[in-house]
Amino acid sequence: MTYESIRFAVADGVARVTLAQPDRGNPFDVRFCTEFARIADRCATDPAVRCVLVEADGPYFSVGLDLKSIGTELDAMPEWANNANGQMNLALGRLARANAPVVVAVHAMCVGGGVALAAAADFCIAATSARFYAAYCGVGLSCDVGGTVYLPRRLGVRTAAEFLMRNQIWSAAEACERGLITQVVAEDELSSTAYDLALELAQGPTVAFGEIKNLLLDVYTQPIETQLEQEARAMARVLRTEDARNAIVEVAARRKAVFHGH
């Protein structure tokens, strides 16, 4: 399948998802959100995908909302938002529950929904040139793309509120210090660093990654006893996989384990 706003390819277990509307700043319009949802569904269901790497072309990672396109159709904006957010919500849910970890690489200004997407990823690596701009309240909007789900998880509720309500712009170093992103690297090292991480994860125990992702999603909502029970059940499920059984034998024999994702 071909896409108009995204480049998509899978190789060596890594699905590379590249935001590819650089002349428009890679906006989160309905077309992009629809295509991203289709790709997320593919990544969540295709066993060949063992890690997802999200990158972007052009001078922006994403400008988020495309104000130029919708600014002349204000009455249509609520319907537009419902359609776009419905697709993005589907995508975020698929990726959150998928076994494959998600890595986002941010090279430049990242705005609004782009920041929320970076927060939703399991790992986010940024170049020193990257900037993270809340943007929503600057145009009188609340946030979407999981902003109130993932920003508080990464930052804490008060820091998330300050970032959003005071419409702040953070440097890559500030974003890393506050926990929004995982690592800051030189601009010319971003692509290789992000891909190396994605490849490392793609060669790991995919089912175990999925169990960890799901457990971490529930950590703030489940009672302790329920979380402990879910941990035990997840461990039992993982112990039935070929990856775990083979790895236990190999490591016990002082050999390096090789994982195949099942």
mmCIF file of C-alpha atoms in Angstrom, residues 101-260:
data_model
loop_
_atom_site.group_PDB
_atom_site.id
_atom_site.type_symbol
_atom_site.label_atom_id
_atom_site.label_comp_id
_atom_site.label_asym_id
_atom_site.label_seq_id
_atom_site.Cartn_x
_atom_site.Cartn_y
_atom_site.Cartn_z
ATOM 1 C CA PRO A 101 8.407 -0.919 20.987
ATOM 2 C CA VAL A 102 8.086 2.537 19.426
ATOM 3 C CA VAL A 103 11.066 4.860 18.975
ATOM 4 C CA VAL A 104 10.571 8.480 17.874
ATOM 5 C CA ALA A 105 13.484 10.528 16.516
ATOM 6 C CA VAL A 106 12.961 14.308 16.645
ATOM 7 C CA HIS A 107 15.373 16.435 14.620
ATOM 8 C CA ALA A 108 13.753 19.885 14.700
ATOM 9 C CA MET A 109 10.778 21.864 16.010
ATOM 10 C CA CYS A 110 8.067 19.566 17.324
ATOM 11 C CA VAL A 111 4.692 21.199 17.937
ATOM 12 C CA GLY A 112 1.412 20.274 19.602
ATOM 13 C CA GLY A 113 0.366 16.781 18.590
ATOM 14 C CA GLY A 114 3.946 16.037 17.602
ATOM 15 C CA VAL A 115 4.989 16.550 21.228
ATOM 16 C CA ALA A 116 2.191 14.283 22.386
ATOM 17 C CA LEU A 117 3.325 11.613 19.913
ATOM 18 C CA ALA A 118 6.886 11.901 21.217
ATOM 19 C CA ALA A 119 5.569 11.449 24.760
ATOM 20 C CA ALA A 120 3.542 8.401 23.731
ATOM 21 C CA ALA A 121 6.590 6.597 22.328
ATOM 22 C CA ASP A 122 8.456 4.062 24.420
ATOM 23 C CA PHE A 123 11.700 5.860 23.560
ATOM 24 C CA CYS A 124 12.288 9.341 22.151
ATOM 25 C CA ILE A 125 15.698 10.508 20.955
ATOM 26 C CA ALA A 126 16.189 14.143 19.963
ATOM 27 C CA ALA A 127 18.896 16.110 18.227
ATOM 28 C CA THR A 128 20.359 19.093 20.028
ATOM 29 C CA SER A 129 18.554 21.236 17.420
ATOM 30 C CA ALA A 130 15.118 19.906 18.421
ATOM 31 C CA ARG A 131 12.553 22.071 20.196
ATOM 32 C CA PHE A 132 9.286 21.054 21.834
ATOM 33 C CA TYR A 133 6.436 23.573 21.709
ATOM 34 C CA ALA A 134 3.128 23.042 23.538
ATOM 35 C CA ALA A 135 1.241 25.377 21.142
ATOM 36 C CA TYR A 136 -2.341 24.340 21.986
ATOM 37 C CA CYS A 137 -3.246 27.138 24.388
ATOM 38 C CA GLY A 138 -1.540 29.662 22.128
ATOM 39 C CA VAL A 139 -4.520 29.279 19.788
ATOM 40 C CA GLY A 140 -7.063 28.707 22.541
ATOM 41 C CA LEU A 141 -7.231 24.915 22.286
ATOM 42 C CA SER A 142 -7.041 22.012 24.705
ATOM 43 C CA CYS A 143 -4.727 19.148 23.757
ATOM 44 C CA ASP A 144 -5.195 15.896 21.863
ATOM 45 C CA VAL A 145 -3.151 12.985 20.457
ATOM 46 C CA GLY A 146 -2.908 11.549 23.961
ATOM 47 C CA GLY A 147 -1.372 14.672 25.466
ATOM 48 C CA THR A 148 -3.223 14.315 28.766
ATOM 49 C CA VAL A 149 -2.481 10.587 28.828
ATOM 50 C CA TYR A 150 1.251 10.565 28.178
ATOM 51 C CA LEU A 151 2.608 13.984 29.157
ATOM 52 C CA PRO A 152 1.604 13.514 32.841
ATOM 53 C CA ARG A 153 3.149 10.033 32.760
ATOM 54 C CA ARG A 154 6.467 11.415 31.529
ATOM 55 C CA LEU A 155 6.496 14.755 33.355
ATOM 56 C CA GLY A 156 4.123 14.548 36.313
ATOM 57 C CA VAL A 157 0.783 16.345 36.355
ATOM 58 C CA ARG A 158 2.029 19.754 37.519
ATOM 59 C CA THR A 159 4.874 19.977 35.020
ATOM 60 C CA ALA A 160 2.549 18.823 32.238
ATOM 61 C CA ALA A 161 0.027 21.494 33.242
ATOM 62 C CA GLU A 162 2.710 24.170 33.254
ATOM 63 C CA PHE A 163 4.045 23.106 29.853
ATOM 64 C CA LEU A 164 0.578 23.093 28.291
ATOM 65 C CA MET A 165 -1.118 26.032 30.018
ATOM 66 C CA ARG A 166 1.849 28.391 29.862
ATOM 67 C CA ASN A 167 2.441 27.379 26.242
ATOM 68 C CA GLN A 168 6.109 26.662 26.807
ATOM 69 C CA ILE A 169 8.887 25.860 24.369
ATOM 70 C CA TRP A 170 11.582 23.505 25.638
ATOM 71 C CA SER A 171 15.007 22.847 24.206
ATOM 72 C CA ALA A 172 16.062 19.237 23.730
ATOM 73 C CA ALA A 173 18.165 19.480 26.891
ATOM 74 C CA GLU A 174 15.213 20.822 28.913
ATOM 75 C CA ALA A 175 12.918 18.124 27.519
ATOM 76 C CA CYS A 176 15.417 15.435 28.477
ATOM 77 C CA GLU A 177 15.921 16.862 31.968
ATOM 78 C CA ARG A 178 12.149 16.847 32.575
ATOM 79 C CA GLY A 179 11.678 13.314 31.259
ATOM 80 C CA LEU A 180 9.853 14.027 27.999
ATOM 81 C CA ILE A 181 12.594 12.428 25.908
ATOM 82 C CA THR A 182 15.104 9.657 26.465
ATOM 83 C CA GLN A 183 18.347 10.997 25.025
ATOM 84 C CA VAL A 184 19.881 14.007 23.259
ATOM 85 C CA VAL A 185 22.475 13.496 20.536
ATOM 86 C CA ALA A 186 24.280 15.622 17.970
ATOM 87 C CA GLU A 187 22.184 16.387 14.896
ATOM 88 C CA ASP A 188 24.403 14.332 12.581
ATOM 89 C CA GLU A 189 24.137 11.334 14.926
ATOM 90 C CA LEU A 190 20.356 11.285 15.353
ATOM 91 C CA SER A 191 19.399 9.027 12.472
ATOM 92 C CA SER A 192 22.043 6.402 13.163
ATOM 93 C CA THR A 193 21.480 6.461 16.942
ATOM 94 C CA ALA A 194 17.731 6.065 16.583
ATOM 95 C CA TYR A 195 18.081 3.287 14.017
ATOM 96 C CA ASP A 196 20.657 1.440 16.108
ATOM 97 C CA LEU A 197 18.273 1.532 19.068
ATOM 98 C CA ALA A 198 15.375 0.356 16.890
ATOM 99 C CA LEU A 199 17.482 -2.488 15.494
ATOM 100 C CA GLU A 200 18.600 -3.489 18.998
ATOM 101 C CA LEU A 201 14.980 -3.641 20.148
ATOM 102 C CA ALA A 202 13.927 -5.500 16.991
ATOM 103 C CA GLN A 203 16.421 -8.229 17.915
ATOM 104 C CA GLY A 204 15.055 -8.542 21.447
ATOM 105 C CA PRO A 205 12.335 -10.684 23.083
ATOM 106 C CA THR A 206 9.324 -9.132 21.374
ATOM 107 C CA VAL A 207 6.629 -10.869 23.412
ATOM 108 C CA ALA A 208 8.316 -9.884 26.674
ATOM 109 C CA PHE A 209 8.475 -6.278 25.453
ATOM 110 C CA GLY A 210 4.751 -6.357 24.784
ATOM 111 C CA GLU A 211 3.991 -7.665 28.258
ATOM 112 C CA ILE A 212 6.173 -4.960 29.831
ATOM 113 C CA LYS A 213 4.467 -2.249 27.753
ATOM 114 C CA ASN A 214 1.028 -3.390 28.850
ATOM 115 C CA LEU A 215 2.033 -3.640 32.502
ATOM 116 C CA LEU A 216 3.492 -0.127 32.449
ATOM 117 C CA LEU A 217 0.300 1.267 30.926
ATOM 118 C CA ASP A 218 -1.672 0.028 33.937
ATOM 119 C CA VAL A 219 0.783 0.935 36.679
ATOM 120 C CA TYR A 220 -1.036 4.116 37.787
ATOM 121 C CA THR A 221 -4.551 2.727 37.597
ATOM 122 C CA GLN A 222 -4.387 -0.749 39.108
ATOM 123 C CA PRO A 223 -4.390 -1.615 42.818
ATOM 124 C CA ILE A 224 -1.080 -3.080 43.955
ATOM 125 C CA GLU A 225 -2.523 -6.570 44.336
ATOM 126 C CA THR A 226 -3.975 -6.479 40.821
ATOM 127 C CA GLN A 227 -0.724 -5.238 39.328
ATOM 128 C CA LEU A 228 1.224 -7.986 41.080
ATOM 129 C CA GLU A 229 -1.205 -10.589 39.777
ATOM 130 C CA GLN A 230 -0.916 -9.191 36.252
ATOM 131 C CA GLU A 231 2.873 -9.378 36.530
ATOM 132 C CA ALA A 232 2.682 -13.025 37.562
ATOM 133 C CA ARG A 233 0.338 -13.889 34.709
ATOM 134 C CA ALA A 234 2.525 -12.058 32.201
ATOM 135 C CA MET A 235 5.591 -13.961 33.410
ATOM 136 C CA ALA A 236 3.746 -17.265 33.015
ATOM 137 C CA ARG A 237 2.751 -16.344 29.454
ATOM 138 C CA VAL A 238 6.286 -15.303 28.526
ATOM 139 C CA LEU A 239 7.734 -18.518 29.944
ATOM 140 C CA ARG A 240 5.703 -20.413 27.353
ATOM 141 C CA THR A 241 7.425 -18.620 24.441
ATOM 142 C CA GLU A 242 10.240 -20.110 22.412
ATOM 143 C CA ASP A 243 12.317 -16.982 22.978
ATOM 144 C CA ALA A 244 12.254 -17.339 26.765
ATOM 145 C CA ARG A 245 12.830 -21.090 26.805
ATOM 146 C CA ASN A 246 15.709 -20.933 24.342
ATOM 147 C CA ALA A 247 17.273 -17.932 26.086
ATOM 148 C CA ILE A 248 17.205 -19.633 29.491
ATOM 149 C CA VAL A 249 19.052 -22.621 28.063
ATOM 150 C CA GLU A 250 21.576 -20.474 26.199
ATOM 151 C CA VAL A 251 22.352 -18.127 29.087
ATOM 152 C CA ALA A 252 22.671 -21.060 31.511
ATOM 153 C CA ALA A 253 25.259 -22.492 29.129
ATOM 154 C CA ARG A 254 27.009 -19.106 29.011
ATOM 155 C CA ARG A 255 26.073 -18.485 25.408
ATOM 156 C CA LYS A 256 24.434 -15.371 23.993
ATOM 157 C CA ALA A 257 20.698 -15.678 23.558
ATOM 158 C CA VAL A 258 19.205 -15.019 20.127
ATOM 159 C CA PHE A 259 15.560 -13.947 19.991
ATOM 160 C CA HIS A 260 13.154 -14.527 17.109
#
